[in-house]
Tab-separated table of C-alpha atoms in Angstrom:
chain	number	residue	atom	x	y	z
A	204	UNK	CA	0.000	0.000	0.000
A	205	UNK	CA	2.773	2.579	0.619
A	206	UNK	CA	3.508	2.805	-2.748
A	207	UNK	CA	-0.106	4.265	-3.634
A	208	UNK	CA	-0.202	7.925	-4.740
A	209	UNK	CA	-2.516	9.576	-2.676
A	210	UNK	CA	-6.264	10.746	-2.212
A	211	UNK	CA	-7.767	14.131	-2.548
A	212	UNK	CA	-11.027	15.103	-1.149
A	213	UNK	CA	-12.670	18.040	-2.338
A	214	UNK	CA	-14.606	19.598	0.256
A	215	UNK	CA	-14.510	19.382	4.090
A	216	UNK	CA	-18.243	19.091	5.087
A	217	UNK	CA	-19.737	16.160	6.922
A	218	UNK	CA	-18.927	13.364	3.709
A	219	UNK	CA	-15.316	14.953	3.029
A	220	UNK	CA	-14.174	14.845	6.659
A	221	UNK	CA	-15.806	11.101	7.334
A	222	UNK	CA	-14.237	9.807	4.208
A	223	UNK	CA	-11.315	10.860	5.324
A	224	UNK	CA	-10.940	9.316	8.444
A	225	UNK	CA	-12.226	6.327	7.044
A	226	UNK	CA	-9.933	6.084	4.707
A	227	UNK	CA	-7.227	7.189	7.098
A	228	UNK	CA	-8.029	4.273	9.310
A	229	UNK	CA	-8.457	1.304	6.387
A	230	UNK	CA	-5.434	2.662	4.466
A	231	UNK	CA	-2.908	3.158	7.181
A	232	UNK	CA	-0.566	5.960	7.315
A	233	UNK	CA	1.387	5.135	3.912
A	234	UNK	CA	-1.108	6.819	1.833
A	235	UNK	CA	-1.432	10.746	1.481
A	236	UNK	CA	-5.017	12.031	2.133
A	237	UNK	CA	-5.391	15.621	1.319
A	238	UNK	CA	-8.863	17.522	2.373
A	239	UNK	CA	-8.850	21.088	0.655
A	240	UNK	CA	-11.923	23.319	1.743
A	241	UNK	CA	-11.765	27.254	1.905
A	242	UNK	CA	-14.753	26.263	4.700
A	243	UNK	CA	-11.910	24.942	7.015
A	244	UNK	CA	-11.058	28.412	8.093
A	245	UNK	CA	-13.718	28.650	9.927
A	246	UNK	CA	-12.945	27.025	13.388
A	247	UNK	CA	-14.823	26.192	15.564
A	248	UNK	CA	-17.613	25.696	12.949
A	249	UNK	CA	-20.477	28.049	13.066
A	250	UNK	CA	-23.027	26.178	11.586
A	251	UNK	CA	-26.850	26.668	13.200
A	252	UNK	CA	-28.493	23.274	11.921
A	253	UNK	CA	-28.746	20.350	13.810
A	254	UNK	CA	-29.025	16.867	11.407
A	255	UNK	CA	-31.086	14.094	12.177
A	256	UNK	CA	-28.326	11.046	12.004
A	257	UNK	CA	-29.697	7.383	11.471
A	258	UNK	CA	-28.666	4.041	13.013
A	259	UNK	CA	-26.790	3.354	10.291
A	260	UNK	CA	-24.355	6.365	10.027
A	261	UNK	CA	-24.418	6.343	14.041
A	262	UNK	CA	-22.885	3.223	13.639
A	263	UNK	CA	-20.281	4.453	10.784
A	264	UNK	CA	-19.442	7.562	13.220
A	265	UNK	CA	-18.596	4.794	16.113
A	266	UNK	CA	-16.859	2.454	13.973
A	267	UNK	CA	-14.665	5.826	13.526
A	268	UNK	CA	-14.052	6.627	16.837
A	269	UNK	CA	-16.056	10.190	16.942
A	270	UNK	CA	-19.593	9.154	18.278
A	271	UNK	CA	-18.758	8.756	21.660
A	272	UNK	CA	-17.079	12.585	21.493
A	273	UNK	CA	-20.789	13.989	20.455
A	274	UNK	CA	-22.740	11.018	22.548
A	275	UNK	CA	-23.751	13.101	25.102
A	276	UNK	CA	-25.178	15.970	23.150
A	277	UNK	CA	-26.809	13.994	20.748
A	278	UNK	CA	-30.724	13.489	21.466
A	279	UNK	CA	-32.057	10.262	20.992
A	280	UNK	CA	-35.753	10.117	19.035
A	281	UNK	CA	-37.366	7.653	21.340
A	282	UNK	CA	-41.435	7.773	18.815
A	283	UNK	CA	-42.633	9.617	15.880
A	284	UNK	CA	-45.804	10.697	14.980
A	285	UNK	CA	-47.187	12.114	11.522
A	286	UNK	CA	-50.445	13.845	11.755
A	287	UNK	CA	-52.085	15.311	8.379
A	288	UNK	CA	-54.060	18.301	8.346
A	289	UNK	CA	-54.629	21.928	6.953
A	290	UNK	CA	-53.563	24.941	8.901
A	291	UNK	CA	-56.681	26.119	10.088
A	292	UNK	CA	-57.957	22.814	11.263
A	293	UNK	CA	-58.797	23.122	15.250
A	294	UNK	CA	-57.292	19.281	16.107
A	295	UNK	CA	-54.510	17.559	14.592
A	296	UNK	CA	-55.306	13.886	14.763
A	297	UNK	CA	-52.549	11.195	14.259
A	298	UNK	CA	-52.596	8.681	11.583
A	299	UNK	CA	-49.177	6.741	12.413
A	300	UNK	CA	-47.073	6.439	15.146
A	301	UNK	CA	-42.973	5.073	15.093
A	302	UNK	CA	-41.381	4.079	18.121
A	303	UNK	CA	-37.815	4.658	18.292
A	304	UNK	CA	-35.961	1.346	18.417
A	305	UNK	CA	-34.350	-0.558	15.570
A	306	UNK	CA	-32.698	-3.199	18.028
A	307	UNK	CA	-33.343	-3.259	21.611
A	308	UNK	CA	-31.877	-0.330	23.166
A	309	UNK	CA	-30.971	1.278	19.876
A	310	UNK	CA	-32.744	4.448	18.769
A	311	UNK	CA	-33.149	4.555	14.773
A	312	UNK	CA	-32.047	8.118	14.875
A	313	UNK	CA	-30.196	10.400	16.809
A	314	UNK	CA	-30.351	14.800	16.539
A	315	UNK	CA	-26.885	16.429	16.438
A	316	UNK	CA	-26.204	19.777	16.343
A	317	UNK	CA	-24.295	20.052	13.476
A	318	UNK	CA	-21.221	22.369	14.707
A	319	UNK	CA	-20.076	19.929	17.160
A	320	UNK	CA	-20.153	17.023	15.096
A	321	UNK	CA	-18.255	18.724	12.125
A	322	UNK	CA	-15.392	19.748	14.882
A	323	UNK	CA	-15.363	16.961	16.119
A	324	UNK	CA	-14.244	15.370	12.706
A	325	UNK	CA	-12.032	17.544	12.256
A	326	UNK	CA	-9.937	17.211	15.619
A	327	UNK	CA	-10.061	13.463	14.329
A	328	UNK	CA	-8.637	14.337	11.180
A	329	UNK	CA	-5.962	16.016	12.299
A	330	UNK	CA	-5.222	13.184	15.043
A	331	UNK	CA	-5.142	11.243	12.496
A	332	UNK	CA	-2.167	13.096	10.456
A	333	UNK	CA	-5.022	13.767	7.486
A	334	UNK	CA	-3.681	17.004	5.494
A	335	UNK	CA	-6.393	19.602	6.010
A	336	UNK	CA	-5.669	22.904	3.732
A	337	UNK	CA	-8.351	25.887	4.047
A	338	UNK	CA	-8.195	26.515	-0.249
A	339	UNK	CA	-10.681	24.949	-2.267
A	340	UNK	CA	-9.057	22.737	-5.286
A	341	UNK	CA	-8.696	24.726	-8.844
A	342	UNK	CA	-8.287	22.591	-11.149
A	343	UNK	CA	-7.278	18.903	-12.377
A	344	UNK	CA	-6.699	16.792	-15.186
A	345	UNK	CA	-6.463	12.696	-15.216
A	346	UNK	CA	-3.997	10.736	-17.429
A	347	UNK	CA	-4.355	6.838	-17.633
A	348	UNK	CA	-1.370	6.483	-14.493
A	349	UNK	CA	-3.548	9.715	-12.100
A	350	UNK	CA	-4.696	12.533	-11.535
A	351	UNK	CA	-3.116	16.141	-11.316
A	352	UNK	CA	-4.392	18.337	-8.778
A	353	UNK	CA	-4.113	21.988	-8.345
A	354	UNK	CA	-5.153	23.754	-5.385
A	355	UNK	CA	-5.907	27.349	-4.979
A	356	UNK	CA	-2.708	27.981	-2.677
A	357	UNK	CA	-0.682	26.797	-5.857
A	358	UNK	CA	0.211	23.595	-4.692
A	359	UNK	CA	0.448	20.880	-7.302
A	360	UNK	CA	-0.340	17.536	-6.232
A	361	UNK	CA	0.056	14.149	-8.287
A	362	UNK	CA	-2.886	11.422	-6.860
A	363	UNK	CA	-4.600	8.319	-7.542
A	364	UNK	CA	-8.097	9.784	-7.078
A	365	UNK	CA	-9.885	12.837	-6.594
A	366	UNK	CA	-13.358	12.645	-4.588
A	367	UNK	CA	-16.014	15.714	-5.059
A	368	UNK	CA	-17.712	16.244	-1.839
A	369	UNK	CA	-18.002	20.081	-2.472
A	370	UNK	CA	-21.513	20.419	-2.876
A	371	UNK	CA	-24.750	20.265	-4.487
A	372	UNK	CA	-23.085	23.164	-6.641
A	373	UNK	CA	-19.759	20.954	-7.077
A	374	UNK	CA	-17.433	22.756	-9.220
A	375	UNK	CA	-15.617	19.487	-9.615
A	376	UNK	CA	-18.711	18.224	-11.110
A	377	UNK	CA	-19.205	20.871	-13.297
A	378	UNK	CA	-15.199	21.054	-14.534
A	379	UNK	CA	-15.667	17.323	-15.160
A	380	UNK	CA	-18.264	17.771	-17.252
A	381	UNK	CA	-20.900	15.491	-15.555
A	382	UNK	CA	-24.447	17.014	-16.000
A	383	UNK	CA	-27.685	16.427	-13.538
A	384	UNK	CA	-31.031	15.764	-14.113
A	385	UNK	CA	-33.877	16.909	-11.677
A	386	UNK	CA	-35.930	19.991	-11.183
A	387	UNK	CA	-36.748	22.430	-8.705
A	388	UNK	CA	-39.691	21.845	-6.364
A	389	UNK	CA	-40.419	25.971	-6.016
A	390	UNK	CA	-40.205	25.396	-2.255
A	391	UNK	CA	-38.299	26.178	0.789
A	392	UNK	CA	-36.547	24.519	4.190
A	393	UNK	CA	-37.199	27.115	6.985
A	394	UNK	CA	-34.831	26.318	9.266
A	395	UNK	CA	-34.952	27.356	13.130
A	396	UNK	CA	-34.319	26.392	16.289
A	397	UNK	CA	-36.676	27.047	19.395
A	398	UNK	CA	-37.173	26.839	22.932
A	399	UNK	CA	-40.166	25.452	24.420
A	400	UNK	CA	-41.355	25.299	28.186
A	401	UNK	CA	-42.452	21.584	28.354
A	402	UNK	CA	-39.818	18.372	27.589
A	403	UNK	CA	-40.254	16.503	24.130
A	404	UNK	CA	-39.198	13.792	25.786
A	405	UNK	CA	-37.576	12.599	22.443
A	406	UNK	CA	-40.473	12.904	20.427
A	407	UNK	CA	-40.225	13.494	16.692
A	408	UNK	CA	-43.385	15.507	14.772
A	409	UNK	CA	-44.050	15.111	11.748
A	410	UNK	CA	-47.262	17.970	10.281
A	411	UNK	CA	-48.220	17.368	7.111
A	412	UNK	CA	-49.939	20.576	5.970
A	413	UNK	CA	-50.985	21.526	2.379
A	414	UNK	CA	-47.517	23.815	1.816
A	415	UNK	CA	-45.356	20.939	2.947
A	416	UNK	CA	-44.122	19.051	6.114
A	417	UNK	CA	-43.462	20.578	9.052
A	418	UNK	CA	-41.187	19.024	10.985
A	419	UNK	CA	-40.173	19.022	14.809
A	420	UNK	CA	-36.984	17.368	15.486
A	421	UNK	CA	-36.025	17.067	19.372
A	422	UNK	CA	-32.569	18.281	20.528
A	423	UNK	CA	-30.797	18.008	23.949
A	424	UNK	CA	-32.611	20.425	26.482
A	425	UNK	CA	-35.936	22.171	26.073
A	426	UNK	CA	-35.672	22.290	22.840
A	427	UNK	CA	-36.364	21.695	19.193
A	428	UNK	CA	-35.441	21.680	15.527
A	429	UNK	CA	-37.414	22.751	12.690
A	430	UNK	CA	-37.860	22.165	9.190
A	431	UNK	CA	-41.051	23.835	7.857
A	432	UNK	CA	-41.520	23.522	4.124
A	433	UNK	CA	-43.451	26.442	2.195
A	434	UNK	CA	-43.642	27.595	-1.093
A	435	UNK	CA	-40.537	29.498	-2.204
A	436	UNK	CA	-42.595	33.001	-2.132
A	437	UNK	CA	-44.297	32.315	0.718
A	438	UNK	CA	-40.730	31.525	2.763
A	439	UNK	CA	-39.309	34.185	1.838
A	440	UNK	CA	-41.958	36.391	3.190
A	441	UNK	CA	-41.876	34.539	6.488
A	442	UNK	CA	-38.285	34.822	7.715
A	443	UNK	CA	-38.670	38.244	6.482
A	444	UNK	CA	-41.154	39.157	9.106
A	445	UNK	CA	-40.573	41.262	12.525
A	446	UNK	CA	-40.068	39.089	15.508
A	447	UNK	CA	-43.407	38.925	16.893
A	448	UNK	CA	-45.184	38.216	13.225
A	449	UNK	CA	-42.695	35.580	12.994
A	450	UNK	CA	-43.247	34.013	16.212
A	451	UNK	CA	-47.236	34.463	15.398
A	452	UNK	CA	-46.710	32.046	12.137
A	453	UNK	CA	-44.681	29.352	13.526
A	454	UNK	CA	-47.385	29.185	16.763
A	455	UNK	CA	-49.773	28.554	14.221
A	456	UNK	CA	-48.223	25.844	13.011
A	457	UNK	CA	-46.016	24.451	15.619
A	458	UNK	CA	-49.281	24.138	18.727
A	459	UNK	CA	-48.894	24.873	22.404
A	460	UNK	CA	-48.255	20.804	23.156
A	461	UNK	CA	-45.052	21.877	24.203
A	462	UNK	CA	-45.736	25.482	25.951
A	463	UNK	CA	-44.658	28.806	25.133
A	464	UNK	CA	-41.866	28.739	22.571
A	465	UNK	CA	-39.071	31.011	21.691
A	466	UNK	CA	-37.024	31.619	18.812
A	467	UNK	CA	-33.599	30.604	19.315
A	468	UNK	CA	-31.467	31.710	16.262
A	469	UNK	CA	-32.268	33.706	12.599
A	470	UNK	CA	-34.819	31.650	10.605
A	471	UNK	CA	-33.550	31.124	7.327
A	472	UNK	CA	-34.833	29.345	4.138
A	473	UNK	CA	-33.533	27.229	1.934
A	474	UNK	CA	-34.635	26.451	-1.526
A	475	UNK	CA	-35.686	22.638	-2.362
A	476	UNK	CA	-34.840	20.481	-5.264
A	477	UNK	CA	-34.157	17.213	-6.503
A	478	UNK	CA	-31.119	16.559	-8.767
A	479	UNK	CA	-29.019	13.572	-9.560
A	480	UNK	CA	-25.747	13.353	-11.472
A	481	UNK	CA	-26.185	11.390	-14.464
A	482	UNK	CA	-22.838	9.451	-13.355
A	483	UNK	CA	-21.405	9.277	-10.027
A	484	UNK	CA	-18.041	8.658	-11.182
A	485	UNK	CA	-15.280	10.615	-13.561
A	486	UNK	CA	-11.800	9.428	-15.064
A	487	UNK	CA	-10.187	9.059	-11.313
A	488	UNK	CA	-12.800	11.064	-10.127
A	489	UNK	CA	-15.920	9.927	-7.471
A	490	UNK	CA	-18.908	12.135	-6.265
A	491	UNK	CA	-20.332	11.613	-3.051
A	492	UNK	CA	-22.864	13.625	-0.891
A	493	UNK	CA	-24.370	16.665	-2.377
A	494	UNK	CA	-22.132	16.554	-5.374
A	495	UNK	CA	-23.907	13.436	-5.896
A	496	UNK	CA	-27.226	13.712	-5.215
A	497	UNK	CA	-30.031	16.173	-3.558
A	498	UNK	CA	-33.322	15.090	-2.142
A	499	UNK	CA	-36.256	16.621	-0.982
A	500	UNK	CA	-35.611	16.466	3.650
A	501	UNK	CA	-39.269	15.172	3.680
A	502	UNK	CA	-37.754	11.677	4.927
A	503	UNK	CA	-34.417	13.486	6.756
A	504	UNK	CA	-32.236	11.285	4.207
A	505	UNK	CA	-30.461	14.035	2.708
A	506	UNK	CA	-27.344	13.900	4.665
A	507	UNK	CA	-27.393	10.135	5.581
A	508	UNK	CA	-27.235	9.449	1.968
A	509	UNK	CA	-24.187	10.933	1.893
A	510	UNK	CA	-22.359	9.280	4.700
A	511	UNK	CA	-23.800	6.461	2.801
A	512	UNK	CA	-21.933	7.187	0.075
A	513	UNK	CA	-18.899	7.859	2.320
A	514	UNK	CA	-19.284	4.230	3.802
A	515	UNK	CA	-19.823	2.287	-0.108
A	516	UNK	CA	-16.958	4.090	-1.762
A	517	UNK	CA	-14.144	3.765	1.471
A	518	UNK	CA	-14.767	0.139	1.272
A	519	UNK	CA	-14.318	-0.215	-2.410
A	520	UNK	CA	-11.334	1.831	-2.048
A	521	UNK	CA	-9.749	-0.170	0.741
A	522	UNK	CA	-10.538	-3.481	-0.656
A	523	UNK	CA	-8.740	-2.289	-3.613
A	524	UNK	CA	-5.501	-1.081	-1.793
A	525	UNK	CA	-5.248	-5.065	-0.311
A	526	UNK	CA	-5.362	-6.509	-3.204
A	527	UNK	CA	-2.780	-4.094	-4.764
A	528	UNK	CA	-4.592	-2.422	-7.172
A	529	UNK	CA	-4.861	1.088	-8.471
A	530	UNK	CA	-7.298	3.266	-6.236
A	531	UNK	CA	-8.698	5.150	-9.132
A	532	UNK	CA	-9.113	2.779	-11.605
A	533	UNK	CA	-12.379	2.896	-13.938
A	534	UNK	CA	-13.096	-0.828	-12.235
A	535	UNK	CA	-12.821	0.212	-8.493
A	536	UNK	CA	-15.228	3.352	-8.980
A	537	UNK	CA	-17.943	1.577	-11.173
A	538	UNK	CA	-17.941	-0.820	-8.349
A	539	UNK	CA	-18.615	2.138	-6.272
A	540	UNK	CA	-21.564	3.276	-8.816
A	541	UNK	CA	-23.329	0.067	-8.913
A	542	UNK	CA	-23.844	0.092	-5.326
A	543	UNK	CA	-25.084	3.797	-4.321
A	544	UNK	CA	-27.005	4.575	-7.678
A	545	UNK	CA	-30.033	2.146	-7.703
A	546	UNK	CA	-30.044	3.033	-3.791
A	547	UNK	CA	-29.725	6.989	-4.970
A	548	UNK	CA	-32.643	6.786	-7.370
A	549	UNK	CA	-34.780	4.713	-5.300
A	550	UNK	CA	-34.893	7.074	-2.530
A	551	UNK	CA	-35.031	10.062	-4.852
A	552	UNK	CA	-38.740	8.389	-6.511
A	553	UNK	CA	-39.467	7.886	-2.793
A	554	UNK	CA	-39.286	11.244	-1.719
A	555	UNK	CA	-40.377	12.745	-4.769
A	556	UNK	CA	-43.555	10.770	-4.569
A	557	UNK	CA	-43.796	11.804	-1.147
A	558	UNK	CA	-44.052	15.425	-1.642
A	559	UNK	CA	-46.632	15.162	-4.316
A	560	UNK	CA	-48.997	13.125	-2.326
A	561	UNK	CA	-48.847	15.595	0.569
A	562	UNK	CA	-47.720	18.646	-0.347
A	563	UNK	CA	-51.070	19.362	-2.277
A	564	UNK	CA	-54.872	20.950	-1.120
A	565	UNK	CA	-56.229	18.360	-2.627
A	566	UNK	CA	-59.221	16.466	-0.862
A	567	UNK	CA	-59.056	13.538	-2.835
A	568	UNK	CA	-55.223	12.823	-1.850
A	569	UNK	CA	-55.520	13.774	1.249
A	570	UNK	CA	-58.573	10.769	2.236
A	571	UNK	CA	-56.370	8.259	0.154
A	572	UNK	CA	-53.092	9.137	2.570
A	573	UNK	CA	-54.817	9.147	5.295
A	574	UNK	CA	-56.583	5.530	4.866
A	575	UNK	CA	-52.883	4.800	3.978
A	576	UNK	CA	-51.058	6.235	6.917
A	577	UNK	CA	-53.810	4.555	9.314
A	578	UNK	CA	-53.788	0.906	7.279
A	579	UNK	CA	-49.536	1.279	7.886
A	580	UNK	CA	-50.255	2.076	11.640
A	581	UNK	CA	-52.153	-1.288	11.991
A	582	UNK	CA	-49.207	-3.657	10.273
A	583	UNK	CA	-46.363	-3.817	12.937
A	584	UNK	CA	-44.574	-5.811	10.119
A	585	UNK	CA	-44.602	-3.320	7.960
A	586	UNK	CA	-43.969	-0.209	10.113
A	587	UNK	CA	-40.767	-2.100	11.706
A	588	UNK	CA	-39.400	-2.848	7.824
A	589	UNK	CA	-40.271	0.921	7.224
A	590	UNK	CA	-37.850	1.637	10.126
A	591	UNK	CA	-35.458	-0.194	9.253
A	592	UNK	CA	-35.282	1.491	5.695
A	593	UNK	CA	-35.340	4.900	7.556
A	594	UNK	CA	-32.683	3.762	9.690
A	595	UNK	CA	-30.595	3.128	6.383
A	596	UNK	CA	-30.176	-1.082	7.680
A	597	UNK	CA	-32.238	-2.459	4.832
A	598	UNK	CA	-30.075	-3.700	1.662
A	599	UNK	CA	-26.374	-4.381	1.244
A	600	UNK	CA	-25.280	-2.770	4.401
A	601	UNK	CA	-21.236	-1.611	3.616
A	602	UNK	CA	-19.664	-2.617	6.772
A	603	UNK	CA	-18.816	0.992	8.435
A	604	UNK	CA	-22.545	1.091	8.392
A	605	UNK	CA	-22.760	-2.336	10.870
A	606	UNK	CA	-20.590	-0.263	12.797
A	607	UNK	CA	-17.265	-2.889	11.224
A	608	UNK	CA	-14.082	-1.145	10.944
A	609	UNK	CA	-12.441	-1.092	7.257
């Protein structure tokens, strides 16, 4: 293995850090790993959100060695319950109920604040003797023996394989010439974070109203997470509004289950799409995360897809370092295609189909969901194999996702 050429990793996000380490750890030390992000900079990370992270990539962030560093500010979701209704409707009654478990003892998600767990990677990183640079890379070209890599600092770096994890804007993508297909949805992720008198006590809400979901997601302490999904106009007329008007719209929506509620942090929207790359991988180049893929949040998959990705192509890459061959080679990374893009594309129909049956005023849909949701609440069976999907366990599982070191 020492006499590989090394990796670089564009971006240093959530799937650019992970991959990483992950390679770090199934590589050894005799490989260079390079993560170039102008984002890197910024330390300690400033970042509001807070990420809902599944069993799955819990597992991939223990078999790492960070989980147990963000363990005890990460909130368990112990139920879930999805209610359907329209805004001005007096009661919100419940059509399906989750509980939390996946194994005994094992929640099937876990809320991080995002911040912590992106510093935490980091610290790991550099533990780790991983070269972080704070410069975003420039520019590349592949020949048939690697790939030439030129950073915005001016360095020039001769590698085996380049991974895009900058983005769902990915310049990499775009200087490789690999083109998307999706569309835009013409709606927007509020995001916010509030305070609330009474304890959640780990529950997860899911309102489906006639703009979109709205989504409470429990955090450590009295308080909450949202994601509220409106049309793009509409959004950006709410997070323009006063304090009080503000608060005066989310009551509406969020209820007084939990008490009086305050605003935490600055609202802010963020427009929703679906795209996915017509090819996941390039001459010596591999996308993962965003640069990959982007999905509507209705079914808080977004970012576990990624560390999905992160999980499929570290073991293809490792696997291919033991047996002595070249990292980047066209065989190793259509390996890595075959086994994220049917997984990619299934969840992308999922979600897609998701947001047209609910996101909608119509009377019709709304009866047939709501026969559905209550027929789904009555099968055990099928609400546990539902889970298990969510929980990103259903499938072949690569093995940082059983929690299996490299």
């Amino acid at each position: 293995m020492s006499g590989q050429r090394g990796i670089v990793i564009g971006g240093g996000a959530f799937a650019g850090l992970a991959l990483a380490v992950a390679l770090r750890q199934g590589l050894g030390p005799g490989v260079p790993i390079i993560v170039a992000d102008p984002a890197l900079a910024t330390r300690p990370s400033r970042d509001p959100r807070a990420t809902a992270i599944v069993a799955a990539c819990r597992r991939l962030f223990e078999a790492l060695g960070v989980w147990g560093e963000v363990a005890g500010e990460a909130q368990p979701i112990l139920d879930m319950v999805v209610t359907d209704s329209k805004l001005e409707d007096a009661t919100r009654p419940v059509f399906l109920t989750f509980r939390g478990n996946v194994e005994p003892g094992e929640p099937f998600a876990h809320m991080v604040e995002n911040r912590r767990l992106i510093d935490v990677l980091v610290q790991r990183a550099e533990a780790d003797g991983i070269d972080l640079r704070a410069c975003a890379v420039t520019d590349f070209s592949s020949r048939a023996d690697g790939i030439a890599v030129t950073l915005a600092d001016g360095s020039a770096i001769e590698a085996s394989l380049l991974v895009a994890a900058d983005g769902a804007r990915s310049k990499l993508r775009e200087r490789a010439g690999i083109a998307t297909h999706g569309w835009d949805y013409d709606q927007s992720g509020i995001v916010v974070t509030v305070g609330h008198e009474r304890d959640h006590h780990g529950r997860a809400e899911e309102h489906f109203l006639p703009s979109g979901p709205f989504a409470i997601l429990p955090l450590k302490g009295q308080r909450s997470s949202l994601v509220w999904t409106e049309k793009r106009d509409a959004a950006a007329r709410i997070v323009a509004l006063s304090e009080d008007e503000f608060h005066r719209e989310l009551e509406q929506r969020f209820g007084l289950h939990l008490g009086e509620i305050k605003v935490l942090d600055k609202p802010r929207a963020f427009p929703l799409g679906y795209f996915v790359a017509r090819s996941f991988v390039g001459e010596r180049l591999a996308l993962v995360g965003d640069a990959a893929h982007v999905i509507h949040p209705i079914a808080g998959q977004g970012l576990n897809m990624g560390l999905k990705d992160v999980a499929a192509l570290a073991e293809v890459v490792v696997d291919a370092a033991r047996l002595g061959i070249d990292l980047g080679q066209a065989d190793v990374l259509e390996r890595y295609q075959r086994w994220r893009r049917f997984d990619t594309m299934a969840m992308g129909v999922a979600t897609n189909a998701l947001n047209f049956l609910f996101s909608n005023r119509s009377t019709l849909l709304r009866t047939v969901r709501d026969i559905g949701l209550g027929l789904v609440d009555r099968a055990p069976p099928l609400k546990d194999m539902f889970i298990r999907q969510a929980a990103g366990l259903a499938g072949e599982v690569p093995r940082l996702l059983k929690g299996e070191a490299l």
